[in-house]
PDB file of C-alpha atoms and ligand atoms in Angstrom:
ATOM      1  CA  UNK W 211     -17.571 -15.755  -7.979  1.00 95.00           C
ATOM      2  CA  UNK W 212     -14.682 -18.352  -8.252  1.00 97.00           C
ATOM      3  CA  UNK W 213     -11.061 -17.097  -7.802  1.00 97.00           C
ATOM      4  CA  UNK W 214      -7.574 -18.478  -6.927  1.00 98.00           C
ATOM      5  CA  UNK W 215      -5.169 -16.759  -4.880  1.00 98.00           C
ATOM      6  CA  UNK W 216      -1.678 -17.806  -5.921  1.00 98.00           C
ATOM      7  CA  UNK W 217       1.298 -17.107  -4.257  1.00 98.00           C
ATOM      8  CA  UNK W 218       4.234 -18.562  -1.830  1.00 98.00           C
ATOM      9  CA  UNK W 219       4.029 -19.357   1.705  1.00 97.00           C
ATOM     10  CA  UNK W 220       3.351 -16.454   3.911  1.00 96.00           C
ATOM     11  CA  UNK W 221       2.249 -14.166   0.822  1.00 98.00           C
ATOM     12  CA  UNK W 222      -1.062 -13.365   2.604  1.00 97.00           C
ATOM     13  CA  UNK W 223      -3.332 -15.645   0.819  1.00 98.00           C
ATOM     14  CA  UNK W 224      -5.206 -16.782   4.001  1.00 96.00           C
ATOM     15  CA  UNK W 225      -5.328 -13.195   5.311  1.00 95.00           C
ATOM     16  CA  UNK W 226      -6.818 -11.981   2.180  1.00 98.00           C
ATOM     17  CA  UNK W 227      -9.164 -15.101   1.475  1.00 97.00           C
ATOM     18  CA  UNK W 228     -10.758 -14.364   4.813  1.00 95.00           C
ATOM     19  CA  UNK W 229     -11.526 -10.815   3.913  1.00 95.00           C
ATOM     20  CA  UNK W 230     -12.771 -11.860   0.734  1.00 97.00           C
ATOM     21  CA  UNK W 231     -14.907 -14.605   2.103  1.00 97.00           C
ATOM     22  CA  UNK W 232     -16.777 -12.060   4.484  1.00 95.00           C
ATOM     23  CA  UNK W 233     -17.060  -9.605   2.041  1.00 96.00           C
ATOM     24  CA  UNK W 234     -18.611 -11.724  -0.838  1.00 96.00           C
ATOM     25  CA  UNK W 235     -20.180 -14.209   1.174  1.00 97.00           C
ATOM     26  CA  UNK W 236     -18.211 -17.230  -0.353  1.00 97.00           C
ATOM     27  CA  UNK W 237     -16.155 -19.965   1.411  1.00 98.00           C
ATOM     28  CA  UNK W 238     -12.484 -19.964   1.741  1.00 98.00           C
ATOM     29  CA  UNK W 239     -11.388 -23.376   0.473  1.00 98.00           C
ATOM     30  CA  UNK W 240      -7.803 -23.762   1.777  1.00 98.00           C
ATOM     31  CA  UNK W 241      -6.062 -27.136   1.324  1.00 98.00           C
ATOM     32  CA  UNK W 242      -3.718 -26.353   3.967  1.00 97.00           C
ATOM     33  CA  UNK W 243      -6.486 -25.867   6.520  1.00 95.00           C
ATOM     34  CA  UNK W 244      -8.465 -29.009   5.497  1.00 97.00           C
ATOM     35  CA  UNK W 245      -5.123 -31.161   5.561  1.00 97.00           C
ATOM     36  CA  UNK W 246      -4.380 -29.915   9.269  1.00 95.00           C
ATOM     37  CA  UNK W 247      -7.959 -30.606  10.387  1.00 95.00           C
ATOM     38  CA  UNK W 248      -7.458 -34.074   8.802  1.00 96.00           C
ATOM     39  CA  UNK W 249      -4.001 -34.461  10.644  1.00 96.00           C
ATOM     40  CA  UNK W 250      -6.095 -33.340  13.839  1.00 94.00           C
ATOM     41  CA  UNK W 251      -8.780 -35.800  13.366  1.00 97.00           C
ATOM     42  CA  UNK W 252      -6.370 -38.576  12.870  1.00 96.00           C
ATOM     43  CA  UNK W 253      -8.037 -39.742   9.492  1.00 96.00           C
ATOM     44  CA  UNK W 254      -6.136 -42.011   6.873  1.00 94.00           C
ATOM     45  CA  UNK W 255      -5.621 -38.759   4.757  1.00 94.00           C
ATOM     46  CA  UNK W 256      -4.239 -37.003   7.887  1.00 96.00           C
ATOM     47  CA  UNK W 257      -2.017 -39.784   8.553  1.00 95.00           C
ATOM     48  CA  UNK W 258      -0.615 -39.708   4.903  1.00 94.00           C
ATOM     49  CA  UNK W 259      -0.281 -36.009   4.908  1.00 96.00           C
ATOM     50  CA  UNK W 260       1.363 -35.451   8.309  1.00 96.00           C
ATOM     51  CA  UNK W 261       4.867 -36.418   7.655  1.00 93.00           C
ATOM     52  CA  UNK W 262       4.923 -34.535   4.295  1.00 96.00           C
ATOM     53  CA  UNK W 263       3.614 -31.331   5.776  1.00 96.00           C
ATOM     54  CA  UNK W 264       6.013 -31.513   8.825  1.00 94.00           C
ATOM     55  CA  UNK W 265       8.833 -31.462   6.287  1.00 94.00           C
ATOM     56  CA  UNK W 266       7.453 -28.721   4.054  1.00 95.00           C
ATOM     57  CA  UNK W 267       6.717 -30.902   1.037  1.00 97.00           C
ATOM     58  CA  UNK W 268       3.723 -31.146  -1.000  1.00 98.00           C
ATOM     59  CA  UNK W 269       1.026 -33.685  -0.443  1.00 98.00           C
ATOM     60  CA  UNK W 270       0.214 -35.844  -3.412  1.00 97.00           C
ATOM     61  CA  UNK W 271      -2.091 -34.626  -6.102  1.00 98.00           C
ATOM     62  CA  UNK W 272      -4.425 -37.517  -5.695  1.00 97.00           C
ATOM     63  CA  UNK W 273      -5.183 -36.541  -2.050  1.00 97.00           C
ATOM     64  CA  UNK W 274      -5.322 -32.759  -2.410  1.00 98.00           C
ATOM     65  CA  UNK W 275      -7.619 -33.059  -5.913  1.00 98.00           C
ATOM     66  CA  UNK W 276      -9.776 -35.536  -3.985  1.00 96.00           C
ATOM     67  CA  UNK W 277     -10.232 -33.118  -0.805  1.00 96.00           C
ATOM     68  CA  UNK W 278     -10.992 -30.324  -3.450  1.00 97.00           C
ATOM     69  CA  UNK W 279     -13.569 -32.299  -5.428  1.00 96.00           C
ATOM     70  CA  UNK W 280     -15.660 -33.279  -2.329  1.00 96.00           C
ATOM     71  CA  UNK W 281     -15.401 -29.647  -0.879  1.00 97.00           C
ATOM     72  CA  UNK W 282     -16.683 -28.133  -4.296  1.00 97.00           C
ATOM     73  CA  UNK W 283     -19.676 -30.343  -4.520  1.00 95.00           C
ATOM     74  CA  UNK W 284     -20.777 -28.959  -1.176  1.00 97.00           C
ATOM     75  CA  UNK W 285     -24.003 -26.607  -1.165  1.00 96.00           C
ATOM     76  CA  UNK W 286     -22.064 -23.415   0.028  1.00 97.00           C
ATOM     77  CA  UNK W 287     -19.782 -23.519  -2.904  1.00 97.00           C
ATOM     78  CA  UNK W 288     -22.914 -22.992  -5.205  1.00 95.00           C
ATOM     79  CA  UNK W 289     -22.293 -19.255  -5.504  1.00 94.00           C
ATOM     80  CA  UNK W 290     -18.574 -19.259  -5.451  1.00 96.00           C
ATOM     81  CA  UNK W 291     -15.270 -20.034  -3.525  1.00 98.00           C
ATOM     82  CA  UNK W 292     -11.780 -18.722  -2.916  1.00 98.00           C
ATOM     83  CA  UNK W 293      -9.327 -21.274  -3.593  1.00 98.00           C
ATOM     84  CA  UNK W 294      -6.277 -20.400  -1.181  1.00 98.00           C
ATOM     85  CA  UNK W 295      -3.159 -22.872  -1.546  1.00 98.00           C
ATOM     86  CA  UNK W 296      -4.899 -24.881  -4.457  1.00 98.00           C
ATOM     87  CA  UNK W 297      -3.937 -25.576  -7.097  1.00 98.00           C
ATOM     88  CA  UNK W 298      -0.100 -26.066  -6.199  1.00 98.00           C
ATOM     89  CA  UNK W 299       1.064 -28.241  -9.463  1.00 98.00           C
ATOM     90  CA  UNK W 300       0.446 -28.243 -13.149  1.00 98.00           C
ATOM     91  CA  UNK W 301      -1.348 -31.624 -12.443  1.00 98.00           C
ATOM     92  CA  UNK W 302      -3.726 -30.051  -9.736  1.00 98.00           C
ATOM     93  CA  UNK W 303      -4.393 -27.000 -12.145  1.00 98.00           C
ATOM     94  CA  UNK W 304      -5.365 -29.453 -14.983  1.00 98.00           C
ATOM     95  CA  UNK W 305      -7.533 -31.563 -12.582  1.00 98.00           C
ATOM     96  CA  UNK W 306      -9.387 -28.068 -11.439  1.00 98.00           C
ATOM     97  CA  UNK W 307      -9.809 -27.191 -15.129  1.00 97.00           C
ATOM     98  CA  UNK W 308     -11.483 -30.724 -15.728  1.00 97.00           C
ATOM     99  CA  UNK W 309     -13.664 -30.681 -12.656  1.00 97.00           C
ATOM    100  CA  UNK W 310     -14.919 -27.044 -13.416  1.00 96.00           C
ATOM    101  CA  UNK W 311     -15.661 -27.871 -17.190  1.00 96.00           C
ATOM    102  CA  UNK W 312     -17.575 -30.967 -16.230  1.00 96.00           C
ATOM    103  CA  UNK W 313     -19.921 -28.701 -14.045  1.00 94.00           C
ATOM    104  CA  UNK W 314     -19.857 -26.029 -16.868  1.00 94.00           C
ATOM    105  CA  UNK W 315     -18.199 -23.462 -14.542  1.00 94.00           C
ATOM    106  CA  UNK W 316     -15.491 -21.419 -15.081  1.00 94.00           C
ATOM    107  CA  UNK W 317     -12.735 -19.252 -12.919  1.00 96.00           C
ATOM    108  CA  UNK W 318     -13.433 -15.592 -12.688  1.00 95.00           C
ATOM    109  CA  UNK W 319     -10.104 -14.560 -11.378  1.00 96.00           C
ATOM    110  CA  UNK W 320      -6.403 -15.817 -10.649  1.00 98.00           C
ATOM    111  CA  UNK W 321      -4.646 -13.528  -8.463  1.00 98.00           C
ATOM    112  CA  UNK W 322      -1.014 -13.524  -7.957  1.00 98.00           C
ATOM    113  CA  UNK W 323       0.480 -12.173  -4.776  1.00 98.00           C
ATOM    114  CA  UNK W 324       3.943 -11.145  -5.050  1.00 98.00           C
ATOM    115  CA  UNK W 325       6.140 -10.900  -2.139  1.00 98.00           C
ATOM    116  CA  UNK W 326       9.994 -11.294  -1.687  1.00 96.00           C
ATOM    117  CA  UNK W 327      11.713 -14.377   0.141  1.00 95.00           C
ATOM    118  CA  UNK W 328      13.111 -12.317   3.092  1.00 95.00           C
ATOM    119  CA  UNK W 329       9.638 -10.879   3.749  1.00 95.00           C
ATOM    120  CA  UNK W 330       7.903 -14.301   3.364  1.00 96.00           C
ATOM    121  CA  UNK W 331      10.415 -15.875   6.020  1.00 94.00           C
ATOM    122  CA  UNK W 332       9.723 -12.720   8.489  1.00 94.00           C
ATOM    123  CA  UNK W 333       5.709 -13.208   7.997  1.00 94.00           C
ATOM    124  CA  UNK W 334       6.145 -17.043   8.527  1.00 95.00           C
ATOM    125  CA  UNK W 335       8.324 -16.471  11.583  1.00 93.00           C
ATOM    126  CA  UNK W 336       5.737 -14.130  13.288  1.00 93.00           C
ATOM    127  CA  UNK W 337       2.699 -15.795  12.600  1.00 95.00           C
ATOM    128  CA  UNK W 338       0.460 -17.118  14.893  1.00 96.00           C
ATOM    129  CA  UNK W 339      -3.778 -17.776  15.039  1.00 95.00           C
ATOM    130  CA  UNK W 340      -6.211 -17.807  17.661  1.00 96.00           C
ATOM    131  CA  UNK W 341      -6.848 -21.220  18.782  1.00 95.00           C
ATOM    132  CA  UNK W 342     -10.613 -21.064  19.124  1.00 95.00           C
ATOM    133  CA  UNK W 343     -11.667 -19.245  15.845  1.00 92.00           C
ATOM    134  CA  UNK W 344      -8.627 -19.430  13.599  1.00 90.00           C
ATOM    135  CA  UNK W 345      -8.169 -15.457  13.139  1.00 93.00           C
ATOM    136  CA  UNK W 346      -4.712 -15.019  11.887  1.00 92.00           C
ATOM    137  CA  UNK W 347      -2.160 -12.582  13.649  1.00 96.00           C
ATOM    138  CA  UNK W 348       1.339 -11.581  13.543  1.00 95.00           C
ATOM    139  CA  UNK W 349       4.017 -10.545  16.227  1.00 95.00           C
ATOM    140  CA  UNK W 350       4.786  -7.547  14.335  1.00 94.00           C
ATOM    141  CA  UNK W 351       2.485  -6.752  11.669  1.00 93.00           C
ATOM    142  CA  UNK W 352      -1.008  -7.790  12.699  1.00 93.00           C
ATOM    143  CA  UNK W 353      -1.340  -7.799  16.469  1.00 96.00           C
ATOM    144  CA  UNK W 354      -4.693  -7.979  18.559  1.00 97.00           C
ATOM    145  CA  UNK W 355      -6.113  -4.639  19.597  1.00 97.00           C
ATOM    146  CA  UNK W 356      -5.941  -6.015  23.022  1.00 97.00           C
ATOM    147  CA  UNK W 357      -2.677  -8.035  23.650  1.00 96.00           C
ATOM    148  CA  UNK W 358      -3.373 -11.635  24.584  1.00 97.00           C
ATOM    149  CA  UNK W 359      -6.943 -11.277  23.463  1.00 97.00           C
ATOM    150  CA  UNK W 360      -8.557 -12.427  20.052  1.00 98.00           C
ATOM    151  CA  UNK W 361     -10.172  -9.353  18.244  1.00 97.00           C
ATOM    152  CA  UNK W 362     -12.845 -11.567  16.566  1.00 95.00           C
ATOM    153  CA  UNK W 363     -14.056 -13.912  19.303  1.00 97.00           C
ATOM    154  CA  UNK W 364     -12.110 -12.855  22.670  1.00 97.00           C
ATOM    155  CA  UNK W 365     -10.420 -16.213  22.760  1.00 97.00           C
ATOM    156  CA  UNK W 366      -7.109 -16.095  24.751  1.00 98.00           C
ATOM    157  CA  UNK W 367      -5.421 -19.232  23.601  1.00 97.00           C
ATOM    158  CA  UNK W 368      -3.157 -18.957  20.569  1.00 97.00           C
ATOM    159  CA  UNK W 369      -1.267 -21.284  18.492  1.00 95.00           C
ATOM    160  CA  UNK W 370       1.717 -21.578  15.806  1.00 95.00           C
ATOM    161  CA  UNK W 371       1.826 -23.954  13.053  1.00 93.00           C
ATOM    162  CA  UNK W 372       4.461 -26.889  13.416  1.00 91.00           C
ATOM    163  CA  UNK W 373       5.790 -26.126   9.961  1.00 92.00           C
ATOM    164  CA  UNK W 374       6.446 -22.612  10.670  1.00 93.00           C
ATOM    165  CA  UNK W 375      10.109 -22.800  11.578  1.00 88.00           C
ATOM    166  CA  UNK W 376      13.149 -21.536   9.704  1.00 82.00           C
ATOM    167  CA  UNK W 377      14.383 -25.035   7.964  1.00 86.00           C
ATOM    168  CA  UNK W 378      10.678 -26.067   7.036  1.00 92.00           C
ATOM    169  CA  UNK W 379      10.260 -22.623   5.307  1.00 93.00           C
ATOM    170  CA  UNK W 380      13.011 -22.950   3.026  1.00 92.00           C
ATOM    171  CA  UNK W 381      11.900 -26.522   1.839  1.00 95.00           C
ATOM    172  CA  UNK W 382       8.309 -25.057   1.460  1.00 96.00           C
ATOM    173  CA  UNK W 383       9.825 -22.215  -0.514  1.00 96.00           C
ATOM    174  CA  UNK W 384      11.644 -24.688  -2.783  1.00 97.00           C
ATOM    175  CA  UNK W 385       8.541 -26.622  -3.443  1.00 97.00           C
ATOM    176  CA  UNK W 386       6.815 -23.281  -4.338  1.00 98.00           C
ATOM    177  CA  UNK W 387       9.534 -22.275  -7.074  1.00 97.00           C
ATOM    178  CA  UNK W 388       9.822 -25.874  -8.295  1.00 98.00           C
ATOM    179  CA  UNK W 389       6.228 -27.098  -8.556  1.00 98.00           C
ATOM    180  CA  UNK W 390       3.897 -23.936  -7.855  1.00 98.00           C
ATOM    181  CA  UNK W 391       5.465 -20.924  -9.770  1.00 98.00           C
ATOM    182  CA  UNK W 392       4.903 -22.782 -13.390  1.00 98.00           C
ATOM    183  CA  UNK W 393       1.236 -22.007 -12.664  1.00 98.00           C
ATOM    184  CA  UNK W 394       1.947 -18.340 -13.063  1.00 98.00           C
ATOM    185  CA  UNK W 395       2.635 -18.981 -16.740  1.00 98.00           C
ATOM    186  CA  UNK W 396      -0.106 -21.396 -17.063  1.00 98.00           C
ATOM    187  CA  UNK W 397      -2.651 -18.867 -16.058  1.00 98.00           C
ATOM    188  CA  UNK W 398      -1.030 -16.006 -17.885  1.00 97.00           C
ATOM    189  CA  UNK W 399      -1.393 -18.175 -21.014  1.00 97.00           C
ATOM    190  CA  UNK W 400      -5.015 -18.358 -20.528  1.00 94.00           C
ATOM    191  CA  UNK W 401      -5.082 -14.804 -19.998  1.00 90.00           C
ATOM    192  CA  UNK W 402      -6.560 -15.214 -16.411  1.00 91.00           C
ATOM    193  CA  UNK W 403      -3.670 -13.724 -14.460  1.00 97.00           C
ATOM    194  CA  UNK W 404      -3.644 -10.776 -12.721  1.00 97.00           C
ATOM    195  CA  UNK W 405      -0.555  -9.854 -10.270  1.00 97.00           C
ATOM    196  CA  UNK W 406      -0.545  -7.503  -7.263  1.00 97.00           C
ATOM    197  CA  UNK W 407       1.853  -6.168  -5.015  1.00 98.00           C
ATOM    198  CA  UNK W 408       1.710  -8.495  -1.917  1.00 98.00           C
ATOM    199  CA  UNK W 409       4.480  -6.392  -0.105  1.00 98.00           C
ATOM    200  CA  UNK W 410       2.084  -3.743   0.730  1.00 97.00           C
ATOM    201  CA  UNK W 411       0.243  -3.393   4.083  1.00 96.00           C
ATOM    202  CA  UNK W 412      -2.665  -5.886   4.742  1.00 95.00           C
ATOM    203  CA  UNK W 413      -5.210  -3.099   4.024  1.00 96.00           C
ATOM    204  CA  UNK W 414      -3.941  -2.006   0.870  1.00 98.00           C
ATOM    205  CA  UNK W 415      -3.393  -5.553  -0.584  1.00 98.00           C
ATOM    206  CA  UNK W 416      -7.133  -5.995   0.224  1.00 98.00           C
ATOM    207  CA  UNK W 417      -7.997  -2.858  -1.731  1.00 97.00           C
ATOM    208  CA  UNK W 418      -5.948  -3.969  -4.689  1.00 97.00           C
ATOM    209  CA  UNK W 419      -7.738  -7.292  -4.806  1.00 97.00           C
ATOM    210  CA  UNK W 420     -11.111  -5.693  -4.290  1.00 96.00           C
ATOM    211  CA  UNK W 421     -10.221  -3.674  -7.327  1.00 96.00           C
ATOM    212  CA  UNK W 422      -9.857  -6.628  -9.402  1.00 96.00           C
ATOM    213  CA  UNK W 423     -12.975  -8.385  -8.254  1.00 95.00           C
ATOM    214  CA  UNK W 424     -15.056  -5.224  -8.794  1.00 93.00           C
ATOM    215  CA  UNK W 425     -13.456  -4.625 -12.125  1.00 87.00           C
ATOM    216  CA  UNK W 426     -11.979  -1.071 -10.988  1.00 65.00           C
ATOM    217  CA  UNK W 427      -8.500  -1.187 -11.683  1.00 50.00           C
ATOM    218  CA  UNK W 428      -5.332  -3.572 -11.579  1.00 40.00           C
ATOM    219  CA  UNK W 429      -2.202  -4.486 -13.737  1.00 38.00           C
TER     220      UNK W 429
HETATM  221  P1  LIG K 635      -0.825 -23.856   3.213  1.00 82.06           P
HETATM  222  O1  LIG K 635      -1.424 -23.806   4.708  1.00 82.06           O
HETATM  223  O2  LIG K 635      -1.312 -23.463   2.151  1.00 82.06           O
HETATM  224  O3  LIG K 635       0.675 -22.936   3.732  1.00 82.06           O
HETATM  225  P2  LIG K 635       1.352 -22.210   2.558  1.00 82.06           P
HETATM  226  O4  LIG K 635       1.072 -22.115   1.032  1.00 82.06           O
HETATM  227  O5  LIG K 635       2.898 -22.498   2.837  1.00 82.06           O
HETATM  228  O6  LIG K 635       0.916 -20.630   2.818  1.00 82.06           O
HETATM  229  P3  LIG K 635       0.842 -20.054   4.365  1.00 82.06           P
HETATM  230  O7  LIG K 635      -0.504 -20.511   4.990  1.00 82.06           O
HETATM  231  O8  LIG K 635       2.119 -20.319   5.056  1.00 82.06           O
HETATM  232  O9  LIG K 635       0.841 -18.571   4.053  1.00 82.06           O
HETATM  233  P4  LIG K 635      -0.387 -17.502   3.446  1.00 82.06           P
HETATM  234  O10 LIG K 635      -0.009 -17.123   2.125  1.00 82.06           O
HETATM  235  O11 LIG K 635      -1.843 -17.966   3.725  1.00 82.06           O
HETATM  236  O12 LIG K 635      -0.085 -16.132   4.458  1.00 82.06           O
HETATM  237  P5  LIG K 635      -0.854 -15.671   5.613  1.00 82.06           P
HETATM  238  O13 LIG K 635      -2.120 -14.962   5.242  1.00 82.06           O
HETATM  239  O14 LIG K 635      -1.104 -16.659   6.702  1.00 82.06           O
HETATM  240  O15 LIG K 635      -0.058 -25.283   3.165  1.00 82.06           O
HETATM  241  C1  LIG K 635       0.540 -25.945   4.264  1.00 82.06           C
HETATM  242  C2  LIG K 635       1.027 -27.283   3.955  1.00 82.06           C
HETATM  243  O16 LIG K 635      -0.084 -28.241   3.415  1.00 82.06           O
HETATM  244  C3  LIG K 635       2.138 -27.233   2.437  1.00 82.06           C
HETATM  245  O17 LIG K 635       3.472 -26.902   2.965  1.00 82.06           O
HETATM  246  C4  LIG K 635       1.956 -28.741   1.873  1.00 82.06           C
HETATM  247  O18 LIG K 635       2.457 -29.587   2.751  1.00 82.06           O
HETATM  248  C5  LIG K 635       0.266 -29.018   2.119  1.00 82.06           C
HETATM  249  N1  LIG K 635      -0.692 -28.469   0.975  1.00 82.06           N
HETATM  250  C6  LIG K 635      -1.489 -27.667   1.241  1.00 82.06           C
HETATM  251  N2  LIG K 635      -2.300 -27.516   0.025  1.00 82.06           N
HETATM  252  C7  LIG K 635      -1.544 -28.274  -0.681  1.00 82.06           C
HETATM  253  C8  LIG K 635      -1.760 -28.557  -2.088  1.00 82.06           C
HETATM  254  N3  LIG K 635      -2.467 -27.910  -3.065  1.00 82.06           N
HETATM  255  N4  LIG K 635      -0.893 -29.468  -2.887  1.00 82.06           N
HETATM  256  C9  LIG K 635      -0.040 -30.287  -1.939  1.00 82.06           C
HETATM  257  N5  LIG K 635       0.179 -29.774  -0.896  1.00 82.06           N
HETATM  258  C10 LIG K 635      -0.488 -28.888  -0.063  1.00 82.06           C
HETATM  259  O19 LIG K 635       0.128 -14.626   6.213  1.00 82.06           O
HETATM  260  C11 LIG K 635       1.329 -15.172   6.693  1.00 82.06           C
HETATM  261  C12 LIG K 635       1.602 -13.887   7.992  1.00 82.06           C
HETATM  262  O20 LIG K 635       1.772 -12.807   7.538  1.00 82.06           O
HETATM  263  C13 LIG K 635       0.510 -13.953   8.965  1.00 82.06           C
HETATM  264  O21 LIG K 635       1.024 -13.747  10.251  1.00 82.06           O
HETATM  265  C14 LIG K 635      -0.316 -12.425   8.619  1.00 82.06           C
HETATM  266  O22 LIG K 635      -0.670 -11.760   9.722  1.00 82.06           O
HETATM  267  C15 LIG K 635       0.959 -11.838   7.966  1.00 82.06           C
HETATM  268  N6  LIG K 635       0.576 -10.927   6.950  1.00 82.06           N
HETATM  269  C16 LIG K 635      -0.234 -11.149   5.716  1.00 82.06           C
HETATM  270  N7  LIG K 635      -0.324 -10.373   4.720  1.00 82.06           N
HETATM  271  C17 LIG K 635       0.625  -9.325   5.260  1.00 82.06           C
HETATM  272  C18 LIG K 635       1.136  -8.109   4.721  1.00 82.06           C
HETATM  273  N8  LIG K 635       0.368  -7.596   3.431  1.00 82.06           N
HETATM  274  N9  LIG K 635       1.780  -7.180   5.486  1.00 82.06           N
HETATM  275  C19 LIG K 635       2.278  -7.877   6.671  1.00 82.06           C
HETATM  276  N10 LIG K 635       2.312  -8.798   7.088  1.00 82.06           N
HETATM  277  C20 LIG K 635       1.250  -9.774   6.424  1.00 82.06           C
HETATM  278 MG1  LIG K 636      -2.408 -20.059   4.363  1.00 82.06          MG
END
């Protein structure tokens, strides 16, 4: 199964991608996570991406398309994958179409997660992750069962993203509306788009996505 989770920053793409990944045993391909790993490793790509990411802009199509091409070629993507945060421009969407058709593959689902701007800012401002395993949390909406301890790995160190601040969020949202929201029309015109209410609770969103993946229901 090959799918795209499409939605603005903070919509819950990463949260839901992890659920789908565990349930269907397919990898989550988050270009944001891959770029953050490149920044951490101090690679050439990381150095080029860092300044753009810190400001909330979009890294060049050339860089992210290259990253995705390499990643999709890996063995664990043979049975499918979840694209989380890619494509993000019409150029990236066209490159993905070409890449998949050159491999005689196609997308099974494109799921748009709809969340209003005010909620996005609240979600981003309260987000943090386990520094050890990357499990995501939220100050209000997704707390660990035992305060200060990761539910998944027992880790006690947590991290916040440097781009999760009020100023950068605005730039990220603008980048979404300008560059990424046209993809809604792009996939709608291809008859592949399904839209879900991303404002619902995490578990209810997971259920709605699952309904689409198993062909049970959806709008
Ligand atoms: P990226 O890492 O992809 O960030 P993003 O798109 O801004 O999205 P987020 O990760 O912020 O949000 P999310 O939808 O994953 O939400 P989450 O599940 O964490 O990209 C970062 C940067 O890298 C970009 O700005 C750009 O510079 C660069 N980049 C990446 N890909 C690129 C590309 N293709 N092209 C060019 N540049 C690229 O949830 C958020 C919070 O809300 C969490 O705390 C969670 O617990 C909580 N939450 C989730 N769902 C719910 C819910 N239903 N109810 C209540 N709380 C919820
Ligand atoms: Mg994410």
